Every structure is written in structure tokens, then in C-alpha cells.
């Protein structure tokens, strides 16, 4: 039993190294425990071999240890690579470890076979012991008969006090040898050796009945519990495998979602750059419109100055016309002598009138131009306000896109963290699945051992009260 337990423990350390393939420290600890357990297996096997009486059984132990040596030789390189973190995943490490498993399985099979043989030998020894007890009781009966024949007078006198208890003792011992531990009505009164023998046998039967009853009850409880544990472990293993599959699908979906969010974040950053560029262009447009407004204001001021100058020219033309009229009047008064001067004054008057008319036309054109410049200035001012509103709107859009970009970055970081957590959870689920498989195997082994124990105890027959107890 100890050797079987150590073999299972060795297997557990091996699985611990595979599960902790990313942690060199834990792998080193598991390797040290594995080496210590292997030494205990070899020591236990040597002790077992020393106690075996048959050479064939000792040869089986030696063969099992030879297989374990081969398993050790194949296992140590994989363990060193595990300790150096040389595997990409637990599955790859398990595949390499599986190459050394046949030698371990062969050694375990030899040990299980040897254990079964030893159990059969023990059972046969028990049967031989029962046969010997029967023979002894038969010889004892023959001796009693012989004694009766030799000392008939004494036997006739002491028949009731000696032969009766001896027959009861014989029947009781035979019942015990056959496994019948049901309570019998035995007269144990008296102080002689026969009475003492009956008392001892009765006490032994009672003690055996209690012990076997307790063992049988415990065996039934263990059998029921082990069956429930085995069933529960199978269900848990199935659910754990389903959970692992769901986690793998979730991890794949999280990776796709992370990629989509990162792409959205990149698009948001590109939109942020475009919005910033549009804001700069709108700002420059606003500056240009402001310059146009300023230029239109300057043109408006210049137009007003030109209108003032034209007004001055119109006034000069009016005064010139009046002076020419006065000169014509004076020339008329002068008569023939002032006729030439009158002609000149008339021409001057005509020029003054044409200058006045031209000045009026220019003034009208300048007035219309001033009105149009005023209208243009108002339109440009409105355009400037509109550009300012556009710049403000673009700036708000830029701010919103910036907030979207920041939120997308935070979402991307959060999804990366969630993705890492899902991957870690998937790893832990895989480890739990391996532990559940080990627990299921242990429960099945316990169930088998319980069945064997029940079969061994079923040889004894008890009354109902002892079974209930």
C-alpha cells in the first residue's frame, strides 16, 4: 500500500512540474519532491523485496525498479528543460513527458500484479490456517475420544463437566473458522480449564463480531462515499472541460474585440488630427476674413475722402461758373472792347458747367461705390462672424473627437487588461481540469480498494444487530 501511494505521489509531482512550466522556482521545488519520492520508492521496494520469501516475487520487484530507473533516465532531461522554462505550453511539456510514461506504467503494472499475487497468497494462507485449525480441532477431538477410551471410568463420571464444554468449544471454534460469528448460546459457567476455554472462545467471538461489524459498516460507508465522489468528480471534470472551452471562446472573442477597439482608437486619433487641421484652416480663414474686413473699411474711408474731394471740385466749378457769369456781364458792359473777354468768359463758363456736371456724375458714382462698399463691408463682417462661429464649431468638434479618442484609448487599455485576466483564468481552469482528473483517478482507485475490502469482509456472517452496529 505504501509503495502504491508513493507511486501516485511521484505522478502528482510530475504533473505539478507540467502545470507550473512557466515558474522555474515551483518547477524546481516539484523536481526536488519528485527526486525525494523516487528515493522513498526505491527504499520501500528494497524493504519489500527483503520480506518476500519467493525469488520470483523479488525478481518482479527488481524488474519494476529497473523500469523506474529507465523512467528516471527519460524523465530527467524533460525535467531539466522544464526547469529552464524551455516549453511554450503545458501541452507540449506533457507530450514530451508522455515519452517516458510507458516505463512508469510498466513498473506500476508490475507492482499492481505483485500486490494482487500477495493478496491471493495471503488469502490462501488464511485458508490453510483455517484448514490447520480444523485439523487441530479434529485431532483434539480424536485425542478426547482416545482419552475417553483410556480413562472410561473418569470420563463416565466427568462426561457432563468435560465433554460437553469441549464439544461446545469445538463447535464454536469450527464456526469461527468458517466465518460464522453469529451469537451462540454457550454455557461458560465453571472454573476449570474447559470452562475457561469456552469463556475465552466466546470472548474472542464477541470481539471478532464487533470488529467485523464495524469494518463492514465502515466499508459500506466508504463504498457509498467513494462511489459518490467518483460520480461527482466525473461531473466536475465534464463541467470543468466545458468551462475551459467557453473560456477559450471568450478569450478569442476578447482578442477580436480588442483589435476592433484599437482600430476604432486609431480612427479616432486620425479624425482628431483631421479636425485639428480643419480648425487651423478655419482659424486662418477667419484671419483672412478679418483682414478683408479691415481692407474694406479702408476702402470705404478712401471712398468717403474721394467724395469729399469731388464735393470741393463741384464747389470750385460752381464758383468758377459764377465768376464767368460776372465776367460776361462786365464784358457786355465794356461793349466792343470786351467782346474777346466775353468769349473767353463764355468758354470758361462752359468748362465750369461741364466740370460741375462731371463732378456730379463722379459724385454719384462714388456715392454708389460707397454704398456698395458699405454693403460689402457688412457682408464681410457677417462672413467674419460666420467664420468665427465655424472656428468655434470646429474647435468643439475637435474637443469632442479628442474626448472620443481618450475614451477609446481607455477602452483599449481596459480590454487589454480584461483579455489578460481571461487568459490567466483560462490557464487556472486548465490546471483545475488536470487536478480534477487526478482526483477522479484517486476516487476510482479508492472505489476498487473498497470493493476488495468488502469482498474480504463478506466471508464473515453476522447477526442483524451486529451489522447495524
Short mmCIF file of C-alpha atoms in Angstrom, two decimals:
data_model
loop_
_atom_site.label_atom_id
_atom_site.label_comp_id
_atom_site.label_asym_id
_atom_site.label_seq_id
_atom_site.Cartn_x
_atom_site.Cartn_y
_atom_site.Cartn_z
CA UNK A 1 0.00 0.00 0.00
CA UNK A 2 2.86 2.40 0.84
CA UNK A 3 4.56 1.67 -2.49
CA UNK A 4 1.32 2.37 -4.37
CA UNK A 5 0.87 5.66 -2.53
CA UNK A 6 4.43 6.72 -3.30
CA UNK A 7 3.93 5.88 -7.00
CA UNK A 8 0.80 8.08 -7.09
CA UNK A 9 2.68 10.87 -5.26
CA UNK A 10 5.51 10.65 -7.82
CA UNK A 11 2.97 11.07 -10.60
CA UNK A 12 1.49 14.09 -8.82
CA UNK A 13 4.89 15.81 -8.64
CA UNK A 14 5.34 15.16 -12.35
CA UNK A 15 2.01 16.84 -13.14
CA UNK A 16 2.90 19.75 -10.83
CA UNK A 17 6.04 20.40 -12.92
CA UNK A 18 3.97 20.41 -16.11
CA UNK A 19 1.32 22.74 -14.65
CA UNK A 20 3.99 25.18 -13.35
CA UNK A 21 6.00 25.13 -16.60
CA UNK A 22 6.20 28.96 -16.60
CA UNK A 23 7.54 29.16 -12.99
CA UNK A 24 11.12 27.89 -12.68
CA UNK A 25 11.07 28.11 -8.86
CA UNK A 26 7.94 25.97 -8.49
CA UNK A 27 9.26 23.51 -11.09
CA UNK A 28 12.49 23.20 -9.06
CA UNK A 29 10.52 22.50 -5.87
CA UNK A 30 8.39 19.88 -7.63
CA UNK A 31 11.53 18.28 -9.09
CA UNK A 32 13.17 18.06 -5.65
CA UNK A 33 10.00 16.48 -4.24
CA UNK A 34 9.94 14.08 -7.20
CA UNK A 35 13.56 13.03 -6.54
CA UNK A 36 12.84 12.52 -2.82
CA UNK A 37 9.73 10.46 -3.56
CA UNK A 38 11.66 8.29 -6.06
CA UNK A 39 14.28 7.59 -3.37
CA UNK A 40 11.48 6.59 -0.98
CA UNK A 41 10.04 4.27 -3.66
CA UNK A 42 13.42 2.58 -4.10
CA UNK A 43 13.86 2.23 -0.32
CA UNK A 44 10.33 0.86 0.11
CA UNK A 45 10.86 -1.58 -2.78
CA UNK A 46 14.11 -2.83 -1.21
CA UNK A 47 12.37 -3.34 2.15
CA UNK A 48 9.53 -5.19 0.42
CA UNK A 49 11.98 -7.37 -1.50
CA UNK A 50 13.75 -8.32 1.73
CA UNK A 51 10.47 -9.57 3.21
CA UNK A 52 9.40 -11.64 0.20
CA UNK A 53 10.07 -15.39 0.61
CA UNK A 54 9.95 -16.30 -3.09
CA UNK A 55 12.64 -15.45 -5.62
CA UNK A 56 10.05 -14.85 -8.38
CA UNK A 57 8.40 -12.09 -6.33
CA UNK A 58 11.78 -10.49 -5.61
CA UNK A 59 12.53 -10.64 -9.35
CA UNK A 60 9.29 -8.75 -10.05
CA UNK A 61 10.29 -6.03 -7.59
CA UNK A 62 13.73 -5.80 -9.25
CA UNK A 63 12.12 -5.57 -12.70
CA UNK A 64 9.79 -2.80 -11.50
CA UNK A 65 12.74 -0.84 -10.11
CA UNK A 66 14.65 -1.35 -13.38
CA UNK A 67 11.67 0.13 -15.20
CA UNK A 68 11.67 3.05 -12.76
CA UNK A 69 15.38 3.62 -13.48
CA UNK A 70 14.57 3.81 -17.21
CA UNK A 71 11.70 6.16 -16.42
CA UNK A 72 14.09 8.32 -14.38
CA UNK A 73 16.62 8.43 -17.24
CA UNK A 74 13.93 9.52 -19.71
CA UNK A 75 12.28 11.91 -17.27
CA UNK A 76 15.27 13.94 -16.02
CA UNK A 77 16.09 15.65 -19.39
CA UNK A 78 12.46 16.78 -19.68
CA UNK A 79 12.54 17.98 -16.06
CA UNK A 80 15.72 19.99 -16.73
CA UNK A 81 14.10 21.58 -19.79
CA UNK A 82 11.03 22.38 -17.69
CA UNK A 83 13.26 23.93 -15.02
CA UNK A 84 14.91 26.04 -17.75
CA UNK A 85 11.41 27.11 -18.94
CA UNK A 86 12.10 25.56 -22.32
CA UNK A 87 8.49 24.72 -23.25
CA UNK A 88 5.92 27.06 -24.80
CA UNK A 89 2.90 25.41 -23.19
CA UNK A 90 1.88 22.72 -20.71
CA UNK A 91 0.52 20.63 -23.58
CA UNK A 92 3.94 20.48 -25.28
CA UNK A 93 5.62 19.60 -21.97
CA UNK A 94 3.04 16.87 -21.36
CA UNK A 95 3.71 15.47 -24.85
CA UNK A 96 7.44 15.21 -24.13
CA UNK A 97 6.71 13.75 -20.69
CA UNK A 98 4.45 11.10 -22.26
CA UNK A 99 7.51 9.54 -23.93
CA UNK A 100 8.76 8.40 -20.53
CA UNK A 101 5.34 7.21 -19.32
CA UNK A 102 5.46 3.61 -20.72
CA UNK A 103 8.27 2.63 -18.32
CA UNK A 104 6.35 4.12 -15.39
CA UNK A 105 3.13 2.37 -16.45
CA UNK A 106 5.03 -0.93 -16.80
CA UNK A 107 6.52 -0.54 -13.30
CA UNK A 108 3.14 0.33 -11.83
CA UNK A 109 1.54 -2.65 -13.59
CA UNK A 110 4.21 -4.97 -12.14
CA UNK A 111 3.63 -3.58 -8.65
CA UNK A 112 -0.17 -3.93 -9.00
CA UNK A 113 0.26 -7.53 -10.23
CA UNK A 114 2.61 -8.30 -7.34
CA UNK A 115 0.15 -6.76 -4.87
CA UNK A 116 -2.66 -8.90 -6.28
CA UNK A 117 -0.47 -12.01 -6.05
CA UNK A 118 0.43 -11.19 -2.45
CA UNK A 119 -3.22 -10.66 -1.59
CA UNK A 120 -4.09 -14.01 -3.16
CA UNK A 121 -1.23 -15.63 -1.24
CA UNK A 122 -2.47 -14.07 1.99
CA UNK A 123 -5.97 -15.35 1.26
CA UNK A 124 -4.58 -18.83 0.56
CA UNK A 125 -2.60 -18.63 3.81
CA UNK A 126 -5.78 -17.79 5.65
CA UNK A 127 -7.48 -20.79 4.12
CA UNK A 128 -4.55 -23.00 5.11
CA UNK A 129 -4.76 -21.58 8.61
CA UNK A 130 -8.45 -22.44 8.72
CA UNK A 131 -7.67 -25.95 7.47
CA UNK A 132 -4.96 -26.29 10.10
CA UNK A 133 -7.37 -25.13 12.78
CA UNK A 134 -9.90 -27.68 11.58
CA UNK A 135 -7.24 -30.38 11.63
CA UNK A 136 -6.17 -29.34 15.10
CA UNK A 137 -9.74 -29.44 16.27
CA UNK A 138 -10.16 -32.85 14.65
CA UNK A 139 -7.02 -34.10 16.34
CA UNK A 140 -8.21 -32.56 19.54
CA UNK A 141 -11.48 -34.44 19.17
CA UNK A 142 -9.58 -37.64 18.44
CA UNK A 143 -7.42 -37.06 21.49
CA UNK A 144 -10.52 -36.52 23.56
CA UNK A 145 -12.01 -39.74 22.25
CA UNK A 146 -8.75 -41.52 22.99
CA UNK A 147 -8.72 -40.10 26.46
CA UNK A 148 -12.30 -41.25 26.89
CA UNK A 149 -11.37 -44.76 25.80
CA UNK A 150 -8.35 -44.80 28.10
CA UNK A 151 -10.00 -43.40 31.14
CA UNK A 152 -13.57 -44.54 30.64
CA UNK A 153 -14.45 -44.57 34.31
CA UNK A 154 -13.31 -40.99 34.76
CA UNK A 155 -14.97 -40.00 31.51
CA UNK A 156 -18.24 -41.52 32.58
CA UNK A 157 -18.02 -39.63 35.84
CA UNK A 158 -16.93 -36.32 34.27
CA UNK A 159 -18.76 -36.58 30.92
CA UNK A 160 -21.09 -33.75 31.67
CA UNK A 161 -18.37 -31.50 33.09
CA UNK A 162 -15.66 -32.10 30.47
CA UNK A 163 -17.01 -33.46 27.18
CA UNK A 164 -19.92 -31.05 27.00
CA UNK A 165 -17.78 -27.89 27.20
CA UNK A 166 -15.20 -29.38 24.84
CA UNK A 167 -17.87 -30.17 22.25
CA UNK A 168 -19.21 -26.66 22.62
CA UNK A 169 -15.68 -25.29 22.28
CA UNK A 170 -15.14 -27.43 19.19
CA UNK A 171 -18.38 -26.24 17.63
CA UNK A 172 -17.60 -22.62 18.49
CA UNK A 173 -14.06 -22.83 17.12
CA UNK A 174 -15.29 -24.53 13.94
CA UNK A 175 -17.95 -21.83 13.46
CA UNK A 176 -15.29 -19.14 13.89
CA UNK A 177 -13.03 -20.95 11.42
CA UNK A 178 -15.92 -20.99 8.89
CA UNK A 179 -16.51 -17.28 9.39
CA UNK A 180 -19.74 -17.71 11.37
CA UNK A 181 -19.68 -15.02 14.05
CA UNK A 182 -23.39 -15.10 14.90
CA UNK A 183 -24.13 -15.12 18.59
CA UNK A 184 -24.47 -18.64 20.09
CA UNK A 185 -25.90 -19.80 23.41
CA UNK A 186 -22.86 -21.25 25.21
CA UNK A 187 -22.71 -22.26 28.89
CA UNK A 188 -19.47 -20.76 30.17
CA UNK A 189 -20.07 -21.41 33.86
CA UNK A 190 -17.35 -23.13 35.80
CA UNK A 191 -13.78 -22.56 36.87
CA UNK A 192 -11.99 -25.47 35.23
CA UNK A 193 -9.84 -25.32 32.09
CA UNK A 194 -12.72 -26.29 29.76
CA UNK A 195 -14.91 -23.51 31.10
CA UNK A 196 -12.01 -21.10 30.80
CA UNK A 197 -11.51 -22.22 27.16
CA UNK A 198 -15.20 -21.64 26.39
CA UNK A 199 -15.08 -18.23 28.05
CA UNK A 200 -12.01 -17.29 26.01
CA UNK A 201 -13.52 -18.54 22.72
CA UNK A 202 -16.82 -16.77 23.45
CA UNK A 203 -14.99 -13.53 24.26
CA UNK A 204 -12.94 -13.92 21.07
CA UNK A 205 -16.11 -14.50 19.02
CA UNK A 206 -17.78 -11.44 20.56
CA UNK A 207 -14.71 -9.26 19.91
CA UNK A 208 -14.39 -10.53 16.33
CA UNK A 209 -18.11 -9.97 15.77
CA UNK A 210 -17.86 -6.36 16.91
CA UNK A 211 -14.70 -5.69 14.89
CA UNK A 212 -16.04 -7.28 11.71
CA UNK A 213 -19.38 -5.49 12.15
CA UNK A 214 -17.62 -2.15 12.46
CA UNK A 215 -15.35 -2.93 9.49
CA UNK A 216 -18.31 -3.98 7.34
CA UNK A 217 -20.30 -0.84 8.26
CA UNK A 218 -17.27 1.35 7.60
CA UNK A 219 -16.66 -0.47 4.31
CA UNK A 220 -20.24 0.13 3.20
CA UNK A 221 -19.96 3.81 4.11
CA UNK A 222 -16.63 4.14 2.33
CA UNK A 223 -18.02 2.33 -0.72
CA UNK A 224 -21.01 4.66 -0.90
CA UNK A 225 -18.87 7.76 -0.35
CA UNK A 226 -16.24 6.68 -2.89
CA UNK A 227 -18.96 6.00 -5.49
CA UNK A 228 -20.47 9.43 -4.86
CA UNK A 229 -17.02 11.05 -5.03
CA UNK A 230 -16.24 9.25 -8.30
CA UNK A 231 -19.57 10.34 -9.81
CA UNK A 232 -19.12 13.91 -8.56
CA UNK A 233 -15.58 14.06 -9.92
CA UNK A 234 -16.75 12.84 -13.32
CA UNK A 235 -19.46 15.52 -13.40
CA UNK A 236 -16.98 18.15 -12.19
CA UNK A 237 -14.47 17.07 -14.82
CA UNK A 238 -17.09 17.42 -17.57
CA UNK A 239 -18.16 20.84 -16.30
CA UNK A 240 -14.56 21.96 -15.96
CA UNK A 241 -13.81 20.92 -19.53
CA UNK A 242 -16.92 22.79 -20.73
CA UNK A 243 -15.83 25.86 -18.73
CA UNK A 244 -12.35 25.67 -20.25
CA UNK A 245 -13.88 25.51 -23.75
CA UNK A 246 -16.14 28.51 -23.01
CA UNK A 247 -13.17 30.46 -21.64
CA UNK A 248 -11.17 29.75 -24.79
CA UNK A 249 -14.05 31.05 -26.91
CA UNK A 250 -14.35 34.11 -24.65
CA UNK A 251 -10.60 34.75 -24.93
CA UNK A 252 -10.84 34.56 -28.73
CA UNK A 253 -13.81 36.98 -28.75
CA UNK A 254 -11.97 39.34 -26.39
CA UNK A 255 -8.95 39.36 -28.71
CA UNK A 256 -11.18 40.23 -31.69
CA UNK A 257 -12.97 42.94 -29.68
CA UNK A 258 -9.61 44.34 -28.52
CA UNK A 259 -8.45 44.56 -32.14
CA UNK A 260 -11.69 46.32 -33.14
CA UNK A 261 -11.41 48.84 -30.28
CA UNK A 262 -7.75 49.52 -31.13
CA UNK A 263 -8.75 50.13 -34.75
CA UNK A 264 -11.52 52.50 -33.56
CA UNK A 265 -9.00 54.30 -31.35
CA UNK A 266 -6.63 54.71 -34.33
CA UNK A 267 -9.51 56.05 -36.45
CA UNK A 268 -10.49 58.45 -33.65
CA UNK A 269 -6.90 59.71 -33.40
CA UNK A 270 -6.79 60.21 -37.18
CA UNK A 271 -10.14 62.08 -37.00
CA UNK A 272 -8.67 64.18 -34.18
CA UNK A 273 -5.71 65.12 -36.37
CA UNK A 274 -8.04 65.97 -39.30
CA UNK A 275 -10.30 68.04 -37.02
CA UNK A 276 -7.28 69.89 -35.63
CA UNK A 277 -6.10 70.58 -39.19
CA UNK A 278 -9.61 71.80 -40.13
CA UNK A 279 -9.62 74.04 -37.06
CA UNK A 280 -6.29 75.55 -38.11
CA UNK A 281 -7.58 76.12 -41.67
CA UNK A 282 -10.78 77.70 -40.31
CA UNK A 283 -8.72 79.91 -38.00
CA UNK A 284 -6.57 81.05 -40.92
CA UNK A 285 -9.77 81.70 -42.94
CA UNK A 286 -11.09 83.78 -40.06
CA UNK A 287 -7.87 85.79 -40.03
CA UNK A 288 -8.12 86.36 -43.82
CA UNK A 289 -11.75 87.48 -43.48
CA UNK A 290 -10.72 89.84 -40.69
CA UNK A 291 -8.04 91.29 -42.99
CA UNK A 292 -10.65 91.64 -45.79
CA UNK A 293 -12.98 93.45 -43.39
CA UNK A 294 -10.15 95.80 -42.44
CA UNK A 295 -9.32 96.39 -46.13
CA UNK A 296 -12.99 97.06 -46.94
CA UNK A 297 -13.12 99.57 -44.11
CA UNK A 298 -10.04 101.30 -45.52
CA UNK A 299 -11.63 101.36 -48.99
CA UNK A 300 -14.80 102.79 -47.51
CA UNK A 301 -12.82 105.52 -45.77
CA UNK A 302 -10.91 106.31 -49.00
CA UNK A 303 -14.20 106.45 -50.95
CA UNK A 304 -15.58 108.94 -48.46
CA UNK A 305 -12.44 111.07 -48.83
CA UNK A 306 -12.79 110.98 -52.64
CA UNK A 307 -16.44 112.04 -52.27
CA UNK A 308 -15.33 114.96 -50.14
CA UNK A 309 -12.72 115.95 -52.76
CA UNK A 310 -15.34 115.75 -55.53
CA UNK A 311 -17.56 117.99 -53.41
CA UNK A 312 -14.76 120.52 -53.21
CA UNK A 313 -14.27 120.31 -57.01
CA UNK A 314 -18.02 120.81 -57.52
CA UNK A 315 -17.90 123.89 -55.31
CA UNK A 316 -14.94 125.26 -57.24
CA UNK A 317 -16.79 124.66 -60.54
CA UNK A 318 -19.85 126.44 -59.16
CA UNK A 319 -17.79 129.42 -58.09
CA UNK A 320 -15.97 129.43 -61.45
CA UNK A 321 -19.33 129.48 -63.24
CA UNK A 322 -20.44 132.45 -61.16
CA UNK A 323 -17.16 134.28 -61.85
CA UNK A 324 -17.50 133.52 -65.57
CA UNK A 325 -21.06 134.88 -65.49
CA UNK A 326 -19.86 138.04 -63.79
CA UNK A 327 -17.04 138.36 -66.33
CA UNK A 328 -19.56 138.04 -69.19
CA UNK A 329 -21.71 140.77 -67.65
CA UNK A 330 -18.70 143.03 -67.31
CA UNK A 331 -17.62 142.25 -70.88
CA UNK A 332 -21.11 143.18 -72.12
CA UNK A 333 -20.85 146.46 -70.35
CA UNK A 334 -17.47 147.12 -71.93
CA UNK A 335 -19.02 146.80 -75.36
CA UNK A 336 -16.89 146.13 -78.37
CA UNK A 337 -13.70 146.20 -76.34
CA UNK A 338 -14.80 143.43 -74.02
CA UNK A 339 -16.08 141.09 -76.71
CA UNK A 340 -12.96 138.88 -76.67
CA UNK A 341 -13.02 138.75 -72.94
CA UNK A 342 -16.71 137.78 -73.13
CA UNK A 343 -15.86 134.92 -75.48
CA UNK A 344 -13.20 133.69 -73.07
CA UNK A 345 -15.58 134.07 -70.14
CA UNK A 346 -18.21 132.04 -72.05
CA UNK A 347 -15.75 129.25 -72.68
CA UNK A 348 -14.70 129.31 -69.04
CA UNK A 349 -18.37 129.16 -68.09
CA UNK A 350 -18.94 126.20 -70.39
CA UNK A 351 -15.90 124.42 -68.92
CA UNK A 352 -17.13 125.18 -65.41
CA UNK A 353 -20.57 123.78 -66.24
CA UNK A 354 -19.07 120.61 -67.77
CA UNK A 355 -16.74 120.28 -64.73
CA UNK A 356 -19.74 120.62 -62.45
CA UNK A 357 -21.69 118.02 -64.42
CA UNK A 358 -18.66 115.65 -64.44
CA UNK A 359 -18.19 116.23 -60.71
CA UNK A 360 -21.86 115.41 -60.12
CA UNK A 361 -21.54 112.21 -62.18
CA UNK A 362 -18.34 111.25 -60.32
CA UNK A 363 -20.01 112.07 -57.02
CA UNK A 364 -22.96 109.87 -57.96
CA UNK A 365 -20.61 107.02 -58.95
CA UNK A 366 -18.54 107.49 -55.79
CA UNK A 367 -21.77 107.50 -53.73
CA UNK A 368 -22.90 104.28 -55.36
CA UNK A 369 -19.42 102.81 -54.80
CA UNK A 370 -19.51 103.88 -51.15
CA UNK A 371 -22.93 102.25 -50.76
CA UNK A 372 -21.65 99.05 -52.36
CA UNK A 373 -18.51 99.16 -50.22
CA UNK A 374 -20.70 99.60 -47.13
CA UNK A 375 -22.83 96.66 -48.22
CA UNK A 376 -19.69 94.62 -48.93
CA UNK A 377 -18.25 95.59 -45.54
CA UNK A 378 -21.41 94.39 -43.83
CA UNK A 379 -21.33 91.15 -45.80
CA UNK A 380 -17.65 90.66 -44.99
CA UNK A 381 -18.37 91.41 -41.33
CA UNK A 382 -21.16 88.81 -41.40
CA UNK A 383 -18.77 86.40 -43.10
CA UNK A 384 -16.23 87.12 -40.36
CA UNK A 385 -18.78 86.31 -37.68
CA UNK A 386 -19.77 83.17 -39.57
CA UNK A 387 -16.10 82.14 -39.81
CA UNK A 388 -15.71 82.72 -36.08
CA UNK A 389 -18.76 80.53 -35.46
CA UNK A 390 -17.29 77.91 -37.83
CA UNK A 391 -13.97 78.08 -35.97
CA UNK A 392 -15.82 77.66 -32.66
CA UNK A 393 -17.83 74.72 -34.02
CA UNK A 394 -14.71 73.07 -35.43
CA UNK A 395 -12.98 73.59 -32.09
CA UNK A 396 -15.91 71.96 -30.28
CA UNK A 397 -15.84 69.07 -32.76
CA UNK A 398 -12.09 68.78 -32.15
CA UNK A 399 -12.67 68.68 -28.39
CA UNK A 400 -15.39 66.02 -28.76
CA UNK A 401 -13.19 63.90 -31.03
CA UNK A 402 -10.37 64.32 -28.51
CA UNK A 403 -12.66 63.04 -25.76
CA UNK A 404 -13.69 60.13 -28.02
CA UNK A 405 -10.01 59.38 -28.68
CA UNK A 406 -9.22 59.40 -24.94
CA UNK A 407 -12.23 57.19 -24.21
CA UNK A 408 -11.22 54.78 -26.99
CA UNK A 409 -7.69 54.60 -25.58
CA UNK A 410 -9.06 53.89 -22.10
CA UNK A 411 -11.38 51.21 -23.54
CA UNK A 412 -8.45 49.67 -25.42
CA UNK A 413 -6.34 49.58 -22.24
CA UNK A 414 -9.26 48.15 -20.26
CA UNK A 415 -9.92 45.46 -22.86
CA UNK A 416 -6.22 44.58 -22.86
CA UNK A 417 -6.39 44.11 -19.08
CA UNK A 418 -9.59 42.06 -19.36
CA UNK A 419 -8.03 39.95 -22.11
CA UNK A 420 -5.02 39.26 -19.87
CA UNK A 421 -7.33 38.32 -16.98
CA UNK A 422 -9.32 35.96 -19.22
CA UNK A 423 -6.08 34.31 -20.38
CA UNK A 424 -4.98 33.88 -16.74
CA UNK A 425 -8.39 32.46 -15.83
CA UNK A 426 -8.15 30.04 -18.79
CA UNK A 427 -4.76 28.87 -17.51
CA UNK A 428 -6.12 28.33 -13.98
CA UNK A 429 -9.09 26.42 -15.42
CA UNK A 430 -6.71 24.13 -17.32
CA UNK A 431 -4.82 23.50 -14.07
CA UNK A 432 -8.10 22.77 -12.25
CA UNK A 433 -9.06 20.33 -15.01
CA UNK A 434 -5.79 18.44 -14.50
CA UNK A 435 -6.36 18.32 -10.73
CA UNK A 436 -9.93 17.09 -11.23
CA UNK A 437 -8.67 14.27 -13.46
CA UNK A 438 -6.19 13.25 -10.75
CA UNK A 439 -8.93 13.36 -8.10
CA UNK A 440 -11.20 11.24 -10.31
CA UNK A 441 -8.44 8.66 -10.74
CA UNK A 442 -7.85 8.58 -6.96
CA UNK A 443 -11.59 8.16 -6.34
CA UNK A 444 -11.76 5.25 -8.78
CA UNK A 445 -8.76 3.63 -7.05
CA UNK A 446 -10.43 4.10 -3.65
CA UNK A 447 -13.61 2.55 -5.03
CA UNK A 448 -11.69 -0.52 -6.27
CA UNK A 449 -9.93 -0.94 -2.91
CA UNK A 450 -13.28 -0.67 -1.12
CA UNK A 451 -14.75 -3.41 -3.31
CA UNK A 452 -11.81 -5.67 -2.47
CA UNK A 453 -12.21 -4.95 1.25
CA UNK A 454 -15.95 -5.66 1.06
CA UNK A 455 -15.27 -8.99 -0.64
CA UNK A 456 -12.77 -9.93 2.07
CA UNK A 457 -15.15 -9.00 4.92
CA UNK A 458 -18.15 -10.72 3.30
CA UNK A 459 -16.64 -14.09 4.34
CA UNK A 460 -17.84 -13.49 7.91
CA UNK A 461 -21.50 -13.94 8.85
CA UNK A 462 -23.03 -11.65 11.49
CA UNK A 463 -26.45 -11.31 13.00
CA UNK A 464 -28.52 -8.20 12.11
CA UNK A 465 -27.77 -6.29 15.34
CA UNK A 466 -24.01 -6.54 14.79
CA UNK A 467 -24.38 -5.39 11.17
CA UNK A 468 -26.48 -2.41 12.27
CA UNK A 469 -23.91 -1.60 14.95
#
